[in-house]
Short mmCIF file of C-alpha atoms in Angstrom, two decimals:
data_model
loop_
_atom_site.label_atom_id
_atom_site.label_comp_id
_atom_site.label_asym_id
_atom_site.label_seq_id
_atom_site.Cartn_x
_atom_site.Cartn_y
_atom_site.Cartn_z
CA UNK T 776 104.68 123.61 119.88
CA UNK T 777 104.18 122.32 116.34
CA UNK T 778 101.83 124.52 114.30
CA UNK T 779 99.46 121.70 113.38
CA UNK T 780 99.41 119.92 116.72
CA UNK T 781 96.76 122.04 118.39
CA UNK T 782 95.22 119.20 120.35
CA UNK T 783 91.98 119.29 118.37
CA UNK T 784 93.02 116.34 116.28
CA UNK T 785 95.74 114.84 118.45
CA UNK T 786 98.26 116.03 115.85
CA UNK T 787 96.25 114.48 113.00
CA UNK T 788 96.08 117.82 111.16
CA UNK T 789 99.85 117.96 110.81
CA UNK T 790 100.18 114.28 109.90
CA UNK T 791 97.52 114.45 107.17
CA UNK T 792 99.03 117.71 105.90
CA UNK T 793 102.56 116.24 105.83
CA UNK T 794 101.36 113.25 103.79
CA UNK T 795 99.42 115.37 101.26
CA UNK T 796 102.60 115.82 99.21
CA UNK T 797 104.05 113.07 96.96
CA UNK T 798 107.69 113.94 97.80
CA UNK T 799 107.00 113.66 101.52
CA UNK T 800 105.13 110.36 101.06
CA UNK T 801 108.10 108.99 99.12
CA UNK T 802 110.43 110.00 101.98
CA UNK T 803 108.19 108.14 104.44
CA UNK T 804 108.17 105.10 102.10
CA UNK T 805 111.99 105.18 101.96
CA UNK T 806 112.41 105.60 105.74
CA UNK T 807 110.03 102.71 106.41
CA UNK T 808 112.86 100.58 105.02
CA UNK T 809 115.44 102.04 107.40
CA UNK T 810 117.28 105.25 108.39
CA UNK T 811 118.82 107.46 105.69
CA UNK T 812 120.92 110.63 105.46
CA UNK T 813 119.66 113.88 103.94
CA UNK T 814 121.63 113.27 100.73
CA UNK T 815 120.41 109.65 100.46
CA UNK T 816 116.86 110.90 100.79
CA UNK T 817 117.32 113.79 98.35
CA UNK T 818 118.99 111.69 95.60
CA UNK T 819 115.82 110.44 93.79
CA UNK T 820 114.39 113.96 93.55
CA UNK T 821 115.17 116.63 90.98
CA UNK T 822 114.84 119.41 93.55
CA UNK T 823 117.02 122.13 95.08
CA UNK T 824 118.31 121.05 98.50
CA UNK T 825 116.63 123.94 100.41
CA UNK T 826 113.23 122.95 98.98
CA UNK T 827 113.88 119.33 99.88
CA UNK T 828 115.01 120.32 103.39
CA UNK T 829 111.70 122.15 103.78
CA UNK T 830 109.83 118.90 103.07
CA UNK T 831 111.91 117.11 105.71
CA UNK T 832 111.10 119.92 108.14
CA UNK T 833 107.34 119.46 107.57
CA UNK T 834 107.67 115.71 108.23
CA UNK T 835 109.70 116.33 111.38
CA UNK T 836 107.24 118.94 112.67
CA UNK T 837 104.38 116.45 112.17
CA UNK T 838 106.31 113.92 114.27
CA UNK T 839 106.60 111.44 111.38
CA UNK T 840 110.40 111.52 111.31
CA UNK T 841 113.19 112.29 113.73
CA UNK T 842 116.77 113.26 112.88
CA UNK T 843 120.20 113.21 114.46
CA UNK T 844 123.35 115.01 113.35
CA UNK T 845 126.77 113.36 113.51
CA UNK T 846 129.50 115.70 112.27
CA UNK T 847 128.08 117.21 109.08
CA UNK T 848 125.75 114.33 108.32
CA UNK T 849 122.10 114.34 109.41
CA UNK T 850 120.34 110.96 109.56
CA UNK T 851 116.56 110.59 109.49
CA UNK T 852 114.42 107.84 110.98
CA UNK T 853 110.71 107.07 110.67
CA UNK T 854 108.54 107.46 113.77
CA UNK T 855 105.67 105.03 113.11
CA UNK T 856 103.24 106.17 115.85
CA UNK T 857 101.60 109.01 113.84
CA UNK T 858 100.80 106.47 111.10
CA UNK T 859 99.11 104.34 113.77
CA UNK T 860 96.98 107.36 114.72
CA UNK T 861 95.83 107.73 111.11
CA UNK T 862 95.05 104.05 111.05
CA UNK T 863 92.94 104.34 114.20
CA UNK T 864 90.97 107.22 112.70
CA UNK T 865 90.39 105.34 109.43
CA UNK T 866 89.32 102.19 111.30
CA UNK T 867 86.76 104.23 113.29
CA UNK T 868 85.23 105.55 110.06
CA UNK T 869 85.11 102.03 108.59
CA UNK T 870 83.31 100.79 111.69
CA UNK T 871 80.71 103.57 111.41
CA UNK T 872 80.25 102.94 107.70
CA UNK T 873 79.93 99.16 108.06
CA UNK T 874 77.42 99.56 110.88
CA UNK T 875 75.36 101.81 108.60
CA UNK T 876 75.45 99.25 105.77
CA UNK T 877 74.32 96.57 108.23
CA UNK T 878 71.41 98.78 109.30
CA UNK T 879 70.43 99.32 105.65
CA UNK T 880 70.56 95.56 105.08
CA UNK T 881 68.27 95.00 108.07
CA UNK T 882 65.87 97.67 106.79
CA UNK T 883 65.69 96.10 103.32
CA UNK T 884 65.10 92.69 104.88
CA UNK T 885 62.22 94.05 106.99
CA UNK T 886 60.65 95.77 103.95
CA UNK T 887 60.83 92.52 101.99
CA UNK T 888 59.29 90.57 104.87
CA UNK T 889 56.39 93.06 105.07
CA UNK T 890 55.68 92.65 101.33
CA UNK T 891 55.35 88.87 101.59
CA UNK H 418 89.86 117.59 86.69
CA UNK H 419 90.30 117.98 90.45
CA UNK H 420 93.31 120.11 91.32
CA UNK H 421 94.97 117.53 93.55
CA UNK H 422 94.26 114.47 91.42
CA UNK H 423 97.28 114.74 89.13
CA UNK H 424 97.85 111.01 88.84
CA UNK H 425 101.11 111.14 90.80
CA UNK H 426 99.46 109.82 93.92
CA UNK H 427 96.24 108.39 92.52
CA UNK H 428 94.44 111.35 94.11
CA UNK H 429 96.11 110.72 97.48
CA UNK H 430 97.38 114.33 97.61
CA UNK H 431 93.84 115.68 97.62
CA UNK H 432 92.52 113.08 100.05
CA UNK H 433 95.30 113.68 102.60
CA UNK H 434 94.89 117.44 102.15
CA UNK H 435 91.12 117.25 102.63
CA UNK H 436 91.54 115.30 105.87
CA UNK H 437 94.17 117.66 107.31
CA UNK H 438 91.42 119.90 108.71
CA UNK H 439 89.40 118.99 111.84
CA UNK H 440 86.12 120.41 110.45
CA UNK H 441 86.41 118.32 107.32
CA UNK H 442 87.29 115.19 109.33
CA UNK H 443 84.20 115.77 111.48
CA UNK H 444 82.05 116.00 108.33
CA UNK H 445 83.47 112.67 107.14
CA UNK H 446 82.79 111.14 110.57
CA UNK H 447 79.19 112.37 110.39
CA UNK H 448 78.63 111.15 106.82
CA UNK H 449 80.02 107.71 107.69
CA UNK H 450 76.80 107.37 109.68
CA UNK H 451 74.58 108.28 106.72
CA UNK H 452 73.70 111.07 104.26
CA UNK H 453 73.05 114.60 105.55
CA UNK H 454 71.97 117.96 104.20
CA UNK H 455 74.21 121.04 104.18
CA UNK H 456 72.39 122.55 107.16
CA UNK H 457 72.52 119.25 109.12
CA UNK H 458 76.26 119.14 108.51
CA UNK H 459 76.82 122.82 109.37
CA UNK H 460 74.83 122.74 112.62
CA UNK H 461 77.61 121.61 115.03
CA UNK H 462 80.01 124.29 113.76
CA UNK H 463 80.21 127.92 114.77
CA UNK H 464 81.14 129.01 111.28
CA UNK H 465 79.75 131.26 108.52
CA UNK H 466 77.97 129.19 105.88
CA UNK H 467 80.26 130.28 103.00
CA UNK H 468 83.34 129.09 104.95
CA UNK H 469 81.61 125.83 105.74
CA UNK H 470 80.57 125.40 102.09
CA UNK H 471 84.22 125.83 101.15
CA UNK H 472 85.13 122.85 103.38
CA UNK H 473 82.44 120.76 101.69
CA UNK H 474 83.84 121.81 98.32
CA UNK H 475 87.34 120.58 99.30
CA UNK H 476 85.89 117.22 100.39
CA UNK H 477 83.91 116.91 97.15
CA UNK H 478 86.93 117.81 94.99
CA UNK H 479 88.97 115.12 96.77
CA UNK H 480 86.25 112.59 95.90
CA UNK H 481 85.47 111.90 99.57
CA UNK H 482 81.86 113.08 99.34
CA UNK H 483 79.25 113.44 96.65
CA UNK H 484 76.18 115.67 96.70
CA UNK H 485 72.78 115.91 95.08
CA UNK H 486 70.37 118.84 95.03
CA UNK H 487 66.61 118.36 95.40
CA UNK H 488 64.77 121.67 95.25
CA UNK H 489 66.76 123.97 97.51
CA UNK H 490 68.23 121.20 99.65
CA UNK H 491 71.64 119.67 98.92
CA UNK H 492 72.33 116.25 100.44
CA UNK H 493 75.84 114.88 100.94
CA UNK H 494 76.98 111.26 101.00
CA UNK H 495 80.33 109.70 101.88
CA UNK H 496 82.29 108.00 99.11
CA UNK H 497 84.37 105.41 100.98
CA UNK H 498 86.83 104.44 98.19
CA UNK H 499 89.36 107.27 98.83
CA UNK H 500 89.58 106.12 102.48
CA UNK H 501 90.38 102.63 101.16
CA UNK H 502 93.22 104.13 99.11
CA UNK H 503 94.68 105.75 102.25
CA UNK H 504 94.37 102.44 104.02
CA UNK H 505 96.25 100.67 101.22
CA UNK H 506 99.07 103.21 101.40
CA UNK H 507 99.31 102.91 105.21
CA UNK H 508 99.29 99.11 105.02
CA UNK H 509 102.18 99.19 102.51
CA UNK H 510 104.27 101.32 104.91
CA UNK H 511 103.46 99.00 107.78
CA UNK H 512 104.60 96.01 105.71
CA UNK H 513 107.90 97.74 104.90
CA UNK H 514 108.42 98.73 108.52
CA UNK H 515 107.61 95.27 109.91
CA UNK H 516 109.93 93.62 107.38
CA UNK H 517 112.70 95.96 108.55
CA UNK H 518 112.09 95.08 112.22
CA UNK H 519 112.21 91.39 111.27
CA UNK H 520 115.56 91.94 109.54
CA UNK H 521 116.91 93.74 112.62
CA UNK H 522 115.74 90.86 114.80
CA UNK H 523 117.53 88.40 112.54
CA UNK H 524 120.69 90.53 112.63
CA UNK H 525 120.66 90.72 116.45
CA UNK H 526 120.14 86.97 116.62
CA UNK H 527 123.13 86.35 114.31
CA UNK H 528 125.34 88.72 116.35
CA UNK H 529 124.37 86.90 119.54
CA UNK H 530 125.09 83.52 117.95
CA UNK H 531 128.55 84.71 116.86
CA UNK H 532 129.38 85.84 120.38
CA UNK H 533 128.58 82.45 121.89
#
């Protein structure tokens, strides 16, 4: 069982954690354009391969990417569902926030009416 | 300068990191409904106050909340802009991903045409 997927956040802990690093976000950005091999993914980064592999491992553990090995070449693909979960969470906060602003608007309107 | 706001991700590192914890996400969910004091925020959690204060500190450093002290009471408010930044990043990935699916669709269509 993935370390961050403890059920309390439906895996959100691991997804947010995975995306808190600029290298890992860049990998997600690259994979959103299509599958890529480990060496394709590593090329833009000035980083030792074991460190880079660790980043890929964090992304895979969070469920954001999946990989398949053919011969000696491992190819990574984006799994978009965890990004949808983030989106759902963000949308819920926006709904709460907007509702609050609407309530404040109504309150200000009532205060103004009372003063007239 | 906040530790995670190094310019490389426009503060996204710190925002993603702050939201990778279920307690901190719950605080954001609560504050999306309106301001709250430290003790209001701490109430639902079975946690020592210093640990809870540490969570609030992480949220404040990431720019997700702001606080103000009146007498002995500190009140927290949500700052929605960092959530907008996350949203922008997610939307960009969705655009990339959708464009890729469109290209695959077009490719499959062409292959089918060639076979006829």
